[in-house]
Amino acid sequence: MTPRSVPAVPSFTGDALPYRGGDPWADYRSPGADGFPFDRLTDLADRRLGGGVVAANDEFFAEREHLLTPGPAVFDPERFGPKGKVMDGWETRRRRGTGPGRPHPADGDHDWALIRLGAPGIVRGVVVDTAHFRGNHPSAVSVEATAVDGTPAPEELLAGDTAWTTLVPRTPVGGHAANGFAVGVERRFTHLRLRQYPDGGVARLRVYGEVVPDPVWLGALGTFDLVAQEFGGRVEDASDLFYSPADNTIRPGRARRMDEGWETRRRRDRGHDWIRYRLVERAEIRAVEIDTAYLKGNSAGWAALFVRDGGHGTDGVGGTEGSNGAESGWTEILPATRLQPDTVHRFVLDRPVTGDRVRLEIHPDGGISRLRVLGTLTADATIRLHNRHHFLRP
């Protein structure tokens, strides 16, 4: 299979400066406000999608599970435990050689962790984040991937007959840095193996890509949430990301706090806010659920929903496009409807409507916590999903 061309991304090497007080993020090395070219994609390893670190050969100083904790790593310079400095990441003990004549580890010595992707798919980019690991980070890392059906145990993944594909070859990394790697392998994977050479600590691992759902599972479900991130739904664009990401609206489960939803800044013009989504595939939409959980004095006042079938247009930034969306090929399926704070709102459509994108408008501003678009894949979409799933298998 021909490798996909990958964009160049910034790289960092070497130790960071020792922490001397003040803001620990002040000297953090990252690509800046623009981020990496792939980090707007779905984090396939997100714990909220079911990702997990299923095994590691060593976690003496800090547990492997921290690798997939949502949000940035936390640093408390005063916190020490019986094993030493408490770090928010995965940290192994220092490796040693064979004796006083060879005190240093061999060139190939390394520690490893096995990661189960919460949403199997094509990996477009990986971030190995060493935030707050300044002189105790690995000198290099590598990332491999495999595709194994079902729920394999660690021993099965580590067996000699498991085929692993290199996504990131052994590459030097920097301490206290977001070390990003673009990936060009056009295959669907279910598990990753992170190696760090020879030892040290990694704060977070992010695995960005495109979800490739199992069409057999979706067929068994029948009617399901067509915009759910775990099945491959995604946000294409949004008018405002000031307080929180629009991706929150399609995460699994109900929001548990206000910041687990989507909230916009207060508008001082006559416009409105919106999110545009791509569905898992073309489908017949039958019902809609809009949840404003934990948004009380700041929930959206009204919401409307539109659908588009096969369109590739864009919405006007700031929500100044027409309210019915007709001029850009959008069909209204839910007229502007009053929302209540901290409430689940359910709407059954009079008849199914076919499309592959939806646009949610909120008036005038505020937020929602979740959007569910319930329906069934069309026959042509089912065929495409089966073909893609088969084509992307190793």
PDB file of N, CA, C and O in Angstrom, residues 347-388:
ATOM      1  N   PHE A 347     -36.700  15.226  19.998  1.00  0.00           N
ATOM      2  CA  PHE A 347     -37.585  15.563  18.888  1.00  0.00           C
ATOM      3  C   PHE A 347     -37.613  14.394  17.902  1.00  0.00           C
ATOM      4  O   PHE A 347     -36.567  13.963  17.416  1.00  0.00           O
ATOM      5  N   VAL A 348     -38.809  13.889  17.601  1.00  0.00           N
ATOM      6  CA  VAL A 348     -38.990  12.852  16.591  1.00  0.00           C
ATOM      7  C   VAL A 348     -39.471  13.528  15.313  1.00  0.00           C
ATOM      8  O   VAL A 348     -40.460  14.280  15.333  1.00  0.00           O
ATOM      9  N   LEU A 349     -38.779  13.291  14.185  1.00  0.00           N
ATOM     10  CA  LEU A 349     -39.147  13.917  12.927  1.00  0.00           C
ATOM     11  C   LEU A 349     -40.434  13.298  12.371  1.00  0.00           C
ATOM     12  O   LEU A 349     -40.705  12.102  12.576  1.00  0.00           O
ATOM     13  N   ASP A 350     -41.215  14.093  11.653  1.00  0.00           N
ATOM     14  CA  ASP A 350     -42.449  13.589  11.056  1.00  0.00           C
ATOM     15  C   ASP A 350     -42.157  12.509  10.027  1.00  0.00           C
ATOM     16  O   ASP A 350     -42.951  11.579   9.835  1.00  0.00           O
ATOM     17  N   ARG A 351     -41.022  12.637   9.337  1.00  0.00           N
ATOM     18  CA  ARG A 351     -40.612  11.628   8.365  1.00  0.00           C
ATOM     19  C   ARG A 351     -39.089  11.616   8.307  1.00  0.00           C
ATOM     20  O   ARG A 351     -38.441  12.636   8.607  1.00  0.00           O
ATOM     21  N   PRO A 352     -38.464  10.501   7.925  1.00  0.00           N
ATOM     22  CA  PRO A 352     -36.999  10.465   7.836  1.00  0.00           C
ATOM     23  C   PRO A 352     -36.490  11.443   6.782  1.00  0.00           C
ATOM     24  O   PRO A 352     -37.130  11.653   5.754  1.00  0.00           O
ATOM     25  N   VAL A 353     -35.319  12.030   7.059  1.00  0.00           N
ATOM     26  CA  VAL A 353     -34.676  12.954   6.132  1.00  0.00           C
ATOM     27  C   VAL A 353     -33.265  12.432   5.858  1.00  0.00           C
ATOM     28  O   VAL A 353     -32.516  12.123   6.796  1.00  0.00           O
ATOM     29  N   THR A 354     -32.889  12.335   4.585  1.00  0.00           N
ATOM     30  CA  THR A 354     -31.599  11.761   4.200  1.00  0.00           C
ATOM     31  C   THR A 354     -30.535  12.852   4.070  1.00  0.00           C
ATOM     32  O   THR A 354     -30.795  13.922   3.524  1.00  0.00           O
ATOM     33  N   GLY A 355     -29.341  12.571   4.586  1.00  0.00           N
ATOM     34  CA  GLY A 355     -28.239  13.516   4.460  1.00  0.00           C
ATOM     35  C   GLY A 355     -26.947  12.943   4.979  1.00  0.00           C
ATOM     36  O   GLY A 355     -26.915  11.833   5.533  1.00  0.00           O
ATOM     37  N   ASP A 356     -25.845  13.696   4.783  1.00  0.00           N
ATOM     38  CA  ASP A 356     -24.549  13.277   5.312  1.00  0.00           C
ATOM     39  C   ASP A 356     -23.908  14.357   6.181  1.00  0.00           C
ATOM     40  O   ASP A 356     -22.818  14.158   6.711  1.00  0.00           O
ATOM     41  N   ARG A 357     -24.567  15.506   6.301  1.00  0.00           N
ATOM     42  CA  ARG A 357     -24.091  16.574   7.173  1.00  0.00           C
ATOM     43  C   ARG A 357     -25.280  17.205   7.883  1.00  0.00           C
ATOM     44  O   ARG A 357     -26.389  17.228   7.346  1.00  0.00           O
ATOM     45  N   VAL A 358     -25.021  17.737   9.078  1.00  0.00           N
ATOM     46  CA  VAL A 358     -26.025  18.538   9.767  1.00  0.00           C
ATOM     47  C   VAL A 358     -25.371  19.810  10.284  1.00  0.00           C
ATOM     48  O   VAL A 358     -24.154  19.854  10.500  1.00  0.00           O
ATOM     49  N   ARG A 359     -26.181  20.850  10.422  1.00  0.00           N
ATOM     50  CA  ARG A 359     -25.701  22.090  11.012  1.00  0.00           C
ATOM     51  C   ARG A 359     -26.643  22.497  12.138  1.00  0.00           C
ATOM     52  O   ARG A 359     -27.851  22.612  11.946  1.00  0.00           O
ATOM     53  N   LEU A 360     -26.066  22.673  13.302  1.00  0.00           N
ATOM     54  CA  LEU A 360     -26.809  23.137  14.468  1.00  0.00           C
ATOM     55  C   LEU A 360     -26.613  24.638  14.606  1.00  0.00           C
ATOM     56  O   LEU A 360     -25.478  25.121  14.598  1.00  0.00           O
ATOM     57  N   GLU A 361     -27.705  25.383  14.708  1.00  0.00           N
ATOM     58  CA  GLU A 361     -27.638  26.808  14.992  1.00  0.00           C
ATOM     59  C   GLU A 361     -28.170  27.051  16.397  1.00  0.00           C
ATOM     60  O   GLU A 361     -29.175  26.450  16.794  1.00  0.00           O
ATOM     61  N   ILE A 362     -27.489  27.910  17.149  1.00  0.00           N
ATOM     62  CA  ILE A 362     -28.026  28.352  18.431  1.00  0.00           C
ATOM     63  C   ILE A 362     -28.199  29.862  18.380  1.00  0.00           C
ATOM     64  O   ILE A 362     -27.424  30.572  17.747  1.00  0.00           O
ATOM     65  N   HIS A 363     -29.263  30.352  19.018  1.00  0.00           N
ATOM     66  CA  HIS A 363     -29.614  31.773  18.966  1.00  0.00           C
ATOM     67  C   HIS A 363     -29.775  32.307  20.379  1.00  0.00           C
ATOM     68  O   HIS A 363     -30.486  31.706  21.181  1.00  0.00           O
ATOM     69  N   PRO A 364     -29.168  33.439  20.704  1.00  0.00           N
ATOM     70  CA  PRO A 364     -28.150  34.103  19.895  1.00  0.00           C
ATOM     71  C   PRO A 364     -26.750  33.557  20.165  1.00  0.00           C
ATOM     72  O   PRO A 364     -25.868  33.650  19.333  1.00  0.00           O
ATOM     73  N   ASP A 365     -26.539  33.005  21.368  1.00  0.00           N
ATOM     74  CA  ASP A 365     -25.237  32.492  21.779  1.00  0.00           C
ATOM     75  C   ASP A 365     -25.469  31.549  22.949  1.00  0.00           C
ATOM     76  O   ASP A 365     -26.586  31.126  23.207  1.00  0.00           O
ATOM     77  N   GLY A 366     -24.410  31.207  23.677  1.00  0.00           N
ATOM     78  CA  GLY A 366     -24.553  30.303  24.828  1.00  0.00           C
ATOM     79  C   GLY A 366     -23.952  28.956  24.537  1.00  0.00           C
ATOM     80  O   GLY A 366     -22.815  28.864  24.055  1.00  0.00           O
ATOM     81  N   GLY A 367     -24.697  27.887  24.789  1.00  0.00           N
ATOM     82  CA  GLY A 367     -24.115  26.580  24.531  1.00  0.00           C
ATOM     83  C   GLY A 367     -25.070  25.436  24.727  1.00  0.00           C
ATOM     84  O   GLY A 367     -26.190  25.591  25.240  1.00  0.00           O
ATOM     85  N   ILE A 368     -24.618  24.268  24.276  1.00  0.00           N
ATOM     86  CA  ILE A 368     -25.279  22.997  24.543  1.00  0.00           C
ATOM     87  C   ILE A 368     -24.199  22.021  24.998  1.00  0.00           C
ATOM     88  O   ILE A 368     -23.010  22.252  24.780  1.00  0.00           O
ATOM     89  N   SER A 369     -24.610  20.932  25.611  1.00  0.00           N
ATOM     90  CA  SER A 369     -23.615  19.952  26.047  1.00  0.00           C
ATOM     91  C   SER A 369     -23.489  18.782  25.081  1.00  0.00           C
ATOM     92  O   SER A 369     -22.391  18.281  24.844  1.00  0.00           O
ATOM     93  N   ARG A 370     -24.612  18.333  24.508  1.00  0.00           N
ATOM     94  CA  ARG A 370     -24.561  17.193  23.595  1.00  0.00           C
ATOM     95  C   ARG A 370     -25.600  17.351  22.480  1.00  0.00           C
ATOM     96  O   ARG A 370     -26.688  17.897  22.697  1.00  0.00           O
ATOM     97  N   LEU A 371     -25.226  16.814  21.298  1.00  0.00           N
ATOM     98  CA  LEU A 371     -26.168  16.663  20.188  1.00  0.00           C
ATOM     99  C   LEU A 371     -26.174  15.200  19.779  1.00  0.00           C
ATOM    100  O   LEU A 371     -25.115  14.608  19.558  1.00  0.00           O
ATOM    101  N   ARG A 372     -27.362  14.624  19.678  1.00  0.00           N
ATOM    102  CA  ARG A 372     -27.516  13.256  19.178  1.00  0.00           C
ATOM    103  C   ARG A 372     -28.421  13.302  17.951  1.00  0.00           C
ATOM    104  O   ARG A 372     -29.507  13.874  18.001  1.00  0.00           O
ATOM    105  N   VAL A 373     -27.951  12.696  16.859  1.00  0.00           N
ATOM    106  CA  VAL A 373     -28.711  12.632  15.620  1.00  0.00           C
ATOM    107  C   VAL A 373     -28.951  11.155  15.330  1.00  0.00           C
ATOM    108  O   VAL A 373     -28.034  10.430  14.927  1.00  0.00           O
ATOM    109  N   LEU A 374     -30.159  10.697  15.539  1.00  0.00           N
ATOM    110  CA  LEU A 374     -30.458   9.270  15.521  1.00  0.00           C
ATOM    111  C   LEU A 374     -31.069   8.858  14.189  1.00  0.00           C
ATOM    112  O   LEU A 374     -31.976   9.515  13.670  1.00  0.00           O
ATOM    113  N   GLY A 375     -30.558   7.771  13.622  1.00  0.00           N
ATOM    114  CA  GLY A 375     -31.069   7.309  12.350  1.00  0.00           C
ATOM    115  C   GLY A 375     -30.406   6.028  11.893  1.00  0.00           C
ATOM    116  O   GLY A 375     -29.736   5.335  12.675  1.00  0.00           O
ATOM    117  N   THR A 376     -30.543   5.729  10.595  1.00  0.00           N
ATOM    118  CA  THR A 376     -30.088   4.470  10.013  1.00  0.00           C
ATOM    119  C   THR A 376     -29.331   4.741   8.732  1.00  0.00           C
ATOM    120  O   THR A 376     -29.732   5.602   7.936  1.00  0.00           O
ATOM    121  N   LEU A 377     -28.238   4.036   8.505  1.00  0.00           N
ATOM    122  CA  LEU A 377     -27.452   4.200   7.293  1.00  0.00           C
ATOM    123  C   LEU A 377     -28.263   3.827   6.055  1.00  0.00           C
ATOM    124  O   LEU A 377     -29.079   2.891   6.082  1.00  0.00           O
ATOM    125  N   THR A 378     -28.030   4.546   4.966  1.00  0.00           N
ATOM    126  CA  THR A 378     -28.639   4.164   3.698  1.00  0.00           C
ATOM    127  C   THR A 378     -27.914   2.942   3.135  1.00  0.00           C
ATOM    128  O   THR A 378     -26.819   2.588   3.574  1.00  0.00           O
ATOM    129  N   ALA A 379     -28.527   2.292   2.140  1.00  0.00           N
ATOM    130  CA  ALA A 379     -27.931   1.083   1.562  1.00  0.00           C
ATOM    131  C   ALA A 379     -26.577   1.386   0.920  1.00  0.00           C
ATOM    132  O   ALA A 379     -25.617   0.623   1.083  1.00  0.00           O
ATOM    133  N   ASP A 380     -26.469   2.522   0.190  1.00  0.00           N
ATOM    134  CA  ASP A 380     -25.193   2.850  -0.446  1.00  0.00           C
ATOM    135  C   ASP A 380     -24.117   3.160   0.581  1.00  0.00           C
ATOM    136  O   ASP A 380     -22.945   2.823   0.393  1.00  0.00           O
ATOM    137  N   ALA A 381     -24.492   3.797   1.695  1.00  0.00           N
ATOM    138  CA  ALA A 381     -23.522   4.096   2.751  1.00  0.00           C
ATOM    139  C   ALA A 381     -23.014   2.817   3.406  1.00  0.00           C
ATOM    140  O   ALA A 381     -21.819   2.701   3.721  1.00  0.00           O
ATOM    141  N   THR A 382     -23.898   1.866   3.595  1.00  0.00           N
ATOM    142  CA  THR A 382     -23.495   0.589   4.203  1.00  0.00           C
ATOM    143  C   THR A 382     -22.464  -0.116   3.326  1.00  0.00           C
ATOM    144  O   THR A 382     -21.462  -0.648   3.816  1.00  0.00           O
ATOM    145  N   ILE A 383     -22.670  -0.090   2.020  1.00  0.00           N
ATOM    146  CA  ILE A 383     -21.709  -0.716   1.095  1.00  0.00           C
ATOM    147  C   ILE A 383     -20.361  -0.003   1.166  1.00  0.00           C
ATOM    148  O   ILE A 383     -19.306  -0.643   1.220  1.00  0.00           O
ATOM    149  N   ARG A 384     -20.380   1.315   1.188  1.00  0.00           N
ATOM    150  CA  ARG A 384     -19.117   2.065   1.265  1.00  0.00           C
ATOM    151  C   ARG A 384     -18.356   1.754   2.544  1.00  0.00           C
ATOM    152  O   ARG A 384     -17.131   1.600   2.538  1.00  0.00           O
ATOM    153  N   LEU A 385     -19.069   1.676   3.670  1.00  0.00           N
ATOM    154  CA  LEU A 385     -18.399   1.371   4.941  1.00  0.00           C
ATOM    155  C   LEU A 385     -17.787  -0.020   4.919  1.00  0.00           C
ATOM    156  O   LEU A 385     -16.670  -0.228   5.401  1.00  0.00           O
ATOM    157  N   HIS A 386     -18.506  -0.997   4.391  1.00  0.00           N
ATOM    158  CA  HIS A 386     -17.964  -2.360   4.297  1.00  0.00           C
ATOM    159  C   HIS A 386     -16.715  -2.380   3.420  1.00  0.00           C
ATOM    160  O   HIS A 386     -15.710  -3.002   3.769  1.00  0.00           O
ATOM    161  N   ASN A 387     -16.773  -1.705   2.274  1.00  0.00           N
ATOM    162  CA  ASN A 387     -15.619  -1.690   1.371  1.00  0.00           C
ATOM    163  C   ASN A 387     -14.418  -1.018   2.011  1.00  0.00           C
ATOM    164  O   ASN A 387     -13.279  -1.488   1.893  1.00  0.00           O
ATOM    165  N   ARG A 388     -14.651   0.112   2.697  1.00  0.00           N
ATOM    166  CA  ARG A 388     -13.536   0.827   3.335  1.00  0.00           C
ATOM    167  C   ARG A 388     -12.920  -0.004   4.443  1.00  0.00           C
ATOM    168  O   ARG A 388     -11.701  -0.088   4.582  1.00  0.00           O
TER     169      ARG A 388
END
